[in-house]
PDB file of C-alpha atoms in Angstrom:
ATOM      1  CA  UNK Q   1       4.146 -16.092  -2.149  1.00 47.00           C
ATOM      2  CA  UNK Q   2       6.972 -16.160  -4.373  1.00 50.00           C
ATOM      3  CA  UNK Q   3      10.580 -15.521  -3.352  1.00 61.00           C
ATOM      4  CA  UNK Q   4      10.886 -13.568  -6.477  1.00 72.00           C
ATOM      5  CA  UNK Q   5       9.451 -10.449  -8.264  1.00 76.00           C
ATOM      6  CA  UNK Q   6       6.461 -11.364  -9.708  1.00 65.00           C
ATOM      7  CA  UNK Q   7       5.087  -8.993 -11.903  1.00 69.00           C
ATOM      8  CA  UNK Q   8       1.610  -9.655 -13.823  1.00 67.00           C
ATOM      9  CA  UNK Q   9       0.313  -8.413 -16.737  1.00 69.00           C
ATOM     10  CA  UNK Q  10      -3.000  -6.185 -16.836  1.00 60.00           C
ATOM     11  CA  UNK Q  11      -5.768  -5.460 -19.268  1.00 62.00           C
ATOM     12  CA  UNK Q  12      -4.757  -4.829 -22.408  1.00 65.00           C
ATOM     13  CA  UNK Q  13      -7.284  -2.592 -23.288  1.00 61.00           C
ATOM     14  CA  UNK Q  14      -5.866  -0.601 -20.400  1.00 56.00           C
ATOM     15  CA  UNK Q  15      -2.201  -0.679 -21.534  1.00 54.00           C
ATOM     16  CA  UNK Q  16      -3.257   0.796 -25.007  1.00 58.00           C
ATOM     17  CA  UNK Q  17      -4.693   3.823 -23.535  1.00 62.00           C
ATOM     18  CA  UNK Q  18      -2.560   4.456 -21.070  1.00 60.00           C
ATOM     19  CA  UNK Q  19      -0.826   8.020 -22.172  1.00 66.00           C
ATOM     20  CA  UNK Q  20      -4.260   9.279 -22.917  1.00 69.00           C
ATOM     21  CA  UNK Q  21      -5.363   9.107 -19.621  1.00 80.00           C
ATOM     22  CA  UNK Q  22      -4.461  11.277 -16.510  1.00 84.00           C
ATOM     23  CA  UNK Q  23      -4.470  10.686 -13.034  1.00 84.00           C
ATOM     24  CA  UNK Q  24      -7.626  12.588 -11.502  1.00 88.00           C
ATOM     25  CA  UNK Q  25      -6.854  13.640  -7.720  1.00 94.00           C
ATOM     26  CA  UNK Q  26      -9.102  11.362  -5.185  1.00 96.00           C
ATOM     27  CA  UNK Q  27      -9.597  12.394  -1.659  1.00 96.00           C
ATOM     28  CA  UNK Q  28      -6.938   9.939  -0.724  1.00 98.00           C
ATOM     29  CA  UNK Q  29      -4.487  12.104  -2.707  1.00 97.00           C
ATOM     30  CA  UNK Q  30      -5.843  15.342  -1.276  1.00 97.00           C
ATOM     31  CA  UNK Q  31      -5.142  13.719   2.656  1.00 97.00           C
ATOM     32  CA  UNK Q  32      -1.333  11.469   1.035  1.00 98.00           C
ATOM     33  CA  UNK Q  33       0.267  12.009   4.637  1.00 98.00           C
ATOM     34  CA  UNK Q  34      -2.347  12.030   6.635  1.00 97.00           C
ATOM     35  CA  UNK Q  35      -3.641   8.391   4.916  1.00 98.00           C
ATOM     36  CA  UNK Q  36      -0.141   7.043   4.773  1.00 98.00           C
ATOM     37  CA  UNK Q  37      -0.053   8.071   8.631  1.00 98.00           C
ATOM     38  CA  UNK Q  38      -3.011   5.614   9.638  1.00 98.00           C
ATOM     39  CA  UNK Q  39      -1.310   3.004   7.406  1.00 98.00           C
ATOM     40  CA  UNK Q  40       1.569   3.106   9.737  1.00 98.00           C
ATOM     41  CA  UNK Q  41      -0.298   3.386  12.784  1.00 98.00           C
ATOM     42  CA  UNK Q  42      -2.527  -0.029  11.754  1.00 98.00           C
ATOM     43  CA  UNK Q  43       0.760  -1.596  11.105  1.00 97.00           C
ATOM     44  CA  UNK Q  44       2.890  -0.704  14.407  1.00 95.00           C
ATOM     45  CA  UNK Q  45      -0.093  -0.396  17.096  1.00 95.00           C
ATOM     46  CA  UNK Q  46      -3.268  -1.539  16.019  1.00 97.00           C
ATOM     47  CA  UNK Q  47      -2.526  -5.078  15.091  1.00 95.00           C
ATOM     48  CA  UNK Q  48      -3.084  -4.857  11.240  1.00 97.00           C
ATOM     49  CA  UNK Q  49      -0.608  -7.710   9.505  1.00 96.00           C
ATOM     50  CA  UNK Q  50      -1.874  -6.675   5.919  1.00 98.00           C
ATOM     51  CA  UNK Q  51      -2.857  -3.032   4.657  1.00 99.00           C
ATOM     52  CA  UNK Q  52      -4.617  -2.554   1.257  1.00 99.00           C
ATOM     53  CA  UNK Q  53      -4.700   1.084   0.117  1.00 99.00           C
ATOM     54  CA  UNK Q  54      -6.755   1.706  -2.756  1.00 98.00           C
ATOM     55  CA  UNK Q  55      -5.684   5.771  -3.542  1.00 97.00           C
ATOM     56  CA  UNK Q  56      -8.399   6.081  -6.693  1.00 93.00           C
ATOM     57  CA  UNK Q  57     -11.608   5.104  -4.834  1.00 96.00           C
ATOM     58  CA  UNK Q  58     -10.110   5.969  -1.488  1.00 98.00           C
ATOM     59  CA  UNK Q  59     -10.296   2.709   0.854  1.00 98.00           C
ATOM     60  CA  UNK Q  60      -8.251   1.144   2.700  1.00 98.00           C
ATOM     61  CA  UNK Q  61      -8.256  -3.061   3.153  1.00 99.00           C
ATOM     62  CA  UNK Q  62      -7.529  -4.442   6.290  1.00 98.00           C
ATOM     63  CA  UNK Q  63      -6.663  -7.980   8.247  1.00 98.00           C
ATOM     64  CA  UNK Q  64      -5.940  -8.391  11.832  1.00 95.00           C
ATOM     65  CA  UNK Q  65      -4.039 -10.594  14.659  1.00 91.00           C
ATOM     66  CA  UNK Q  66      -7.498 -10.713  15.887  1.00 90.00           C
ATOM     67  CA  UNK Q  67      -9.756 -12.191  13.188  1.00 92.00           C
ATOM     68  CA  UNK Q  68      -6.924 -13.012  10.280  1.00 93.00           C
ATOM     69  CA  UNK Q  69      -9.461 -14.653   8.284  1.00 96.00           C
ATOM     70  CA  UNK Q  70     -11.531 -12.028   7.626  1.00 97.00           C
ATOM     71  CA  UNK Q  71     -10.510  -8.448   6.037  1.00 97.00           C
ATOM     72  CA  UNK Q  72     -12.560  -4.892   6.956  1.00 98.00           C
ATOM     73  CA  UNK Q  73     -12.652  -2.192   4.401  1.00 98.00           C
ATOM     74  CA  UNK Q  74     -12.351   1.272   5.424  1.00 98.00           C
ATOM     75  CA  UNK Q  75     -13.627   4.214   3.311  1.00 96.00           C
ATOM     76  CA  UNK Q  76     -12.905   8.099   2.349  1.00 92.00           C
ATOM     77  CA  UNK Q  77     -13.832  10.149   4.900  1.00 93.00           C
ATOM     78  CA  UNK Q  78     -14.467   6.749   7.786  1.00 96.00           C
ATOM     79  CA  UNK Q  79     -10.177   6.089   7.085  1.00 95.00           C
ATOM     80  CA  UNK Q  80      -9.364  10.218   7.264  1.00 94.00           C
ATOM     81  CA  UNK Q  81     -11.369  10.577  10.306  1.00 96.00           C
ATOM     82  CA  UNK Q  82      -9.754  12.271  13.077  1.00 92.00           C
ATOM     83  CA  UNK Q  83     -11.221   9.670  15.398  1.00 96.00           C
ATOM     84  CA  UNK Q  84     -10.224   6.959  13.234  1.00 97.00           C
ATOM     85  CA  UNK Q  85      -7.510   5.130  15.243  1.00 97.00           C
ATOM     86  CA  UNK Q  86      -8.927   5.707  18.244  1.00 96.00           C
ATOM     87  CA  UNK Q  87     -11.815   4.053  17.421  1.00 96.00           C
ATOM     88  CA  UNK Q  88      -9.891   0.493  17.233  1.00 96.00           C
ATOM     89  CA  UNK Q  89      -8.234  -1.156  19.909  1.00 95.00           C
ATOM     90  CA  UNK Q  90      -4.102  -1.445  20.075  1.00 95.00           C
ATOM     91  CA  UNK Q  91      -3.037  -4.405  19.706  1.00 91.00           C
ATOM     92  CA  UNK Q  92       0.778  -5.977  19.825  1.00 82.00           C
ATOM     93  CA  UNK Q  93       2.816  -7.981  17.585  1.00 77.00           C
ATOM     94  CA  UNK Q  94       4.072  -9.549  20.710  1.00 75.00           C
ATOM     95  CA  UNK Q  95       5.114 -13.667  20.124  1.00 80.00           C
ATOM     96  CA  UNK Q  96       5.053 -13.091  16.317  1.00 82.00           C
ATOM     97  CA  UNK Q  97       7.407 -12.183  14.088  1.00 88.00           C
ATOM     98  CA  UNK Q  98       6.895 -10.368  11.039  1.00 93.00           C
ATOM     99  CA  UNK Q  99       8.973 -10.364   8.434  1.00 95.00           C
ATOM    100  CA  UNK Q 100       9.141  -6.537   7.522  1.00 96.00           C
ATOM    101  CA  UNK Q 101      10.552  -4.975  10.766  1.00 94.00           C
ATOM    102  CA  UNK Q 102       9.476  -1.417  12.451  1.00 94.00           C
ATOM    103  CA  UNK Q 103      12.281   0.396  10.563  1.00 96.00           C
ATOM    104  CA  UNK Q 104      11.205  -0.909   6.792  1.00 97.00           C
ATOM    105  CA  UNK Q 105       7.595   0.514   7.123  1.00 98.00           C
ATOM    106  CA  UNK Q 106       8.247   4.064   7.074  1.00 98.00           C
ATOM    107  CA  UNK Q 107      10.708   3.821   3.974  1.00 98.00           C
ATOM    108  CA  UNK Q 108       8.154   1.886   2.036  1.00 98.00           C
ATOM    109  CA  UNK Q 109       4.926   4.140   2.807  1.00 99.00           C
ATOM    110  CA  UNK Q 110       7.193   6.891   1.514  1.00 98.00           C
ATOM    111  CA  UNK Q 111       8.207   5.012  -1.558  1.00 97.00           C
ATOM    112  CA  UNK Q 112       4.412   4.941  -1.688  1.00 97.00           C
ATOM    113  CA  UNK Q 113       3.788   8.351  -1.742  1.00 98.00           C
ATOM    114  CA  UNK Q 114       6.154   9.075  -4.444  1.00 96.00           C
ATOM    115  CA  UNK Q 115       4.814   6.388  -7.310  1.00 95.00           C
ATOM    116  CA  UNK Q 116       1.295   7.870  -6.529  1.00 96.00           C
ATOM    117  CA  UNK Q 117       2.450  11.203  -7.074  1.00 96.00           C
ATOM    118  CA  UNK Q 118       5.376  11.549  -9.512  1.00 92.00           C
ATOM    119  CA  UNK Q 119       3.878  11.164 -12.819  1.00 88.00           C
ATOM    120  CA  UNK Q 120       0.319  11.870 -13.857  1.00 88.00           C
ATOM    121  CA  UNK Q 121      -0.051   8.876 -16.403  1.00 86.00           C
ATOM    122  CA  UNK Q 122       2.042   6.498 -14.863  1.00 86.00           C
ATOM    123  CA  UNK Q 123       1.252   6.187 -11.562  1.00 90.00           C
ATOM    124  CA  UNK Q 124       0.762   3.571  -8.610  1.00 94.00           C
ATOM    125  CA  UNK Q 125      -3.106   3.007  -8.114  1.00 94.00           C
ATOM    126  CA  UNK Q 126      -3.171   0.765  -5.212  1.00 97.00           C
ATOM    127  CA  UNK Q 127      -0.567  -0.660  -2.830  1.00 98.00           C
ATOM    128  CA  UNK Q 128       0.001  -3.076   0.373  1.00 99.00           C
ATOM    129  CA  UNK Q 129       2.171  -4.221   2.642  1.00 98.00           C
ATOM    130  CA  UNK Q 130       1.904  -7.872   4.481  1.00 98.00           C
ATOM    131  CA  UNK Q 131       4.100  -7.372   7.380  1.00 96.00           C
ATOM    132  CA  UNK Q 132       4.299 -11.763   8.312  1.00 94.00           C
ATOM    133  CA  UNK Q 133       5.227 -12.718   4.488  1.00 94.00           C
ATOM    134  CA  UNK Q 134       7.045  -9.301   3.739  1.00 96.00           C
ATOM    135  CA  UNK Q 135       5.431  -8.547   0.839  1.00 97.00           C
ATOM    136  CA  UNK Q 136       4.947  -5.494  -1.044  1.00 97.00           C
ATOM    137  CA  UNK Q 137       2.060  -5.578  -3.741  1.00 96.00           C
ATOM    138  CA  UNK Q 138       1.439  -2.855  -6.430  1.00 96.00           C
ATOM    139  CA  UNK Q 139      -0.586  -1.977  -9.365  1.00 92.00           C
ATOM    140  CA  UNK Q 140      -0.259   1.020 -11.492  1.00 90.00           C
ATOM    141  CA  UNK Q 141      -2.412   2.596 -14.081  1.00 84.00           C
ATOM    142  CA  UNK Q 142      -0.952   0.698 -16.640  1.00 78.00           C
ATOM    143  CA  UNK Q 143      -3.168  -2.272 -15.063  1.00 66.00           C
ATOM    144  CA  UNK Q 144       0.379  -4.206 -14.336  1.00 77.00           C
ATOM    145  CA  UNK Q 145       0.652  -5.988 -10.996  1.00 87.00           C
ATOM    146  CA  UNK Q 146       3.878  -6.393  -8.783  1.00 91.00           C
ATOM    147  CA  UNK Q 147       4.196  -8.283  -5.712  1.00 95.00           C
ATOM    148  CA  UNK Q 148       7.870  -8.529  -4.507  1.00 95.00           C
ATOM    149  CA  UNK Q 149       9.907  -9.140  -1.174  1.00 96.00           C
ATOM    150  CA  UNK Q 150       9.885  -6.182   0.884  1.00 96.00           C
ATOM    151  CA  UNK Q 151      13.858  -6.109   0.514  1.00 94.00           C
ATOM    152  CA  UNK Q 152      13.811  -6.875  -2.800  1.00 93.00           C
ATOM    153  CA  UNK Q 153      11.715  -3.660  -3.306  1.00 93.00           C
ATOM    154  CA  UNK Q 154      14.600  -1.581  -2.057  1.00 92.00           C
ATOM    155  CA  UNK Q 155      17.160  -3.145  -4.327  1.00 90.00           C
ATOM    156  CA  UNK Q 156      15.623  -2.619  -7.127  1.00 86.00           C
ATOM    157  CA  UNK Q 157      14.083   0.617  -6.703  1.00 84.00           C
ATOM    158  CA  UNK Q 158      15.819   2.152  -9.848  1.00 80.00           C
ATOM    159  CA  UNK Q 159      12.927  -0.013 -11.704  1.00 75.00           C
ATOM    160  CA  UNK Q 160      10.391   2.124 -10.142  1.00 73.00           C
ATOM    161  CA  UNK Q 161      11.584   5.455 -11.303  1.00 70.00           C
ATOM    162  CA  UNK Q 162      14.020   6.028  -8.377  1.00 66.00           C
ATOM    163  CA  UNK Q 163      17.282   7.935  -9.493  1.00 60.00           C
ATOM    164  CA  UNK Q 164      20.000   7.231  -7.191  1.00 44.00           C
TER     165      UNK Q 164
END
């Protein structure tokens, strides 16, 4: 991955329609903390190096210590489950070391929850986190694509709608 921001371009056809379209509440939405809650939880204690959540269609994307070549998908009401984390075994970072740290992964779910929730027609549609590269990937309704260095994200925060 890049050392920079790198910031892609979407659909045109999207772009041109985007203030005529409206964010439409997905289960995802309706359970934000809850959601956001198993993200962390994969990321500190269940061995998850890469989380994918997908708010519209309400999955989350997964890859593991334990089989890093291969990525599970979680959906709706399977990722919201009370039983959920229980269901998969902890696993520990331990001999690795990722580059976005215990203390970064709370800020960034949060930062999250905002661009999902802030504006109704411009609005983050899906997100991730790769804790051994550290780095954060977007894309928002306006069918544009960021990926940038989890630190990097916090500088430049003021880009995403963050008054400071």
């Amino acid at each position: 991955m890049p050392e920079r921001w790198l910031q892609v371009k979407g659909d045109p056809s999207v772009r041109a329609f985007l203030f005529e379209q409206q964010r439409v509440q997905s289960l995802f939405d309706e359970h934000i903390d809850q959601v956001l809650h198993v993200m962390h939880d994969l990321l500190l204690r269940k061995g998850a190096f890469h989380v994918k959540v997908h708010f519209s269609s309400s999955q989350l994307t997964c890859w593991f210590y334990d089989n890093p070549y291969s990525y599970r998908v979680y959906v709706r009401e399977e990722a919201t489950a009370a039983s959920f984390l229980e269901s998969l075994p902890d696993l520990s970072y331990e001999g690795r070391q990722p580059r976005i740290g215990i203390d970064r992964i709370q800020p960034v779910l949060d930062e999250f929850r905002r661009l999902r929730l802030t504006d109704e027609q411009i609005y983050l549609r899906n997100a991730s986190i790769n804790r051994i590269n550290g780095m954060i990937g977007m894309t928002f309704s306006c069918d544009g694509s960021h990926y940038i260095d989890c630190e990097d994200f916090f500088r430049r925060l003021d880009c995403f709608g963050k008054d400071f």
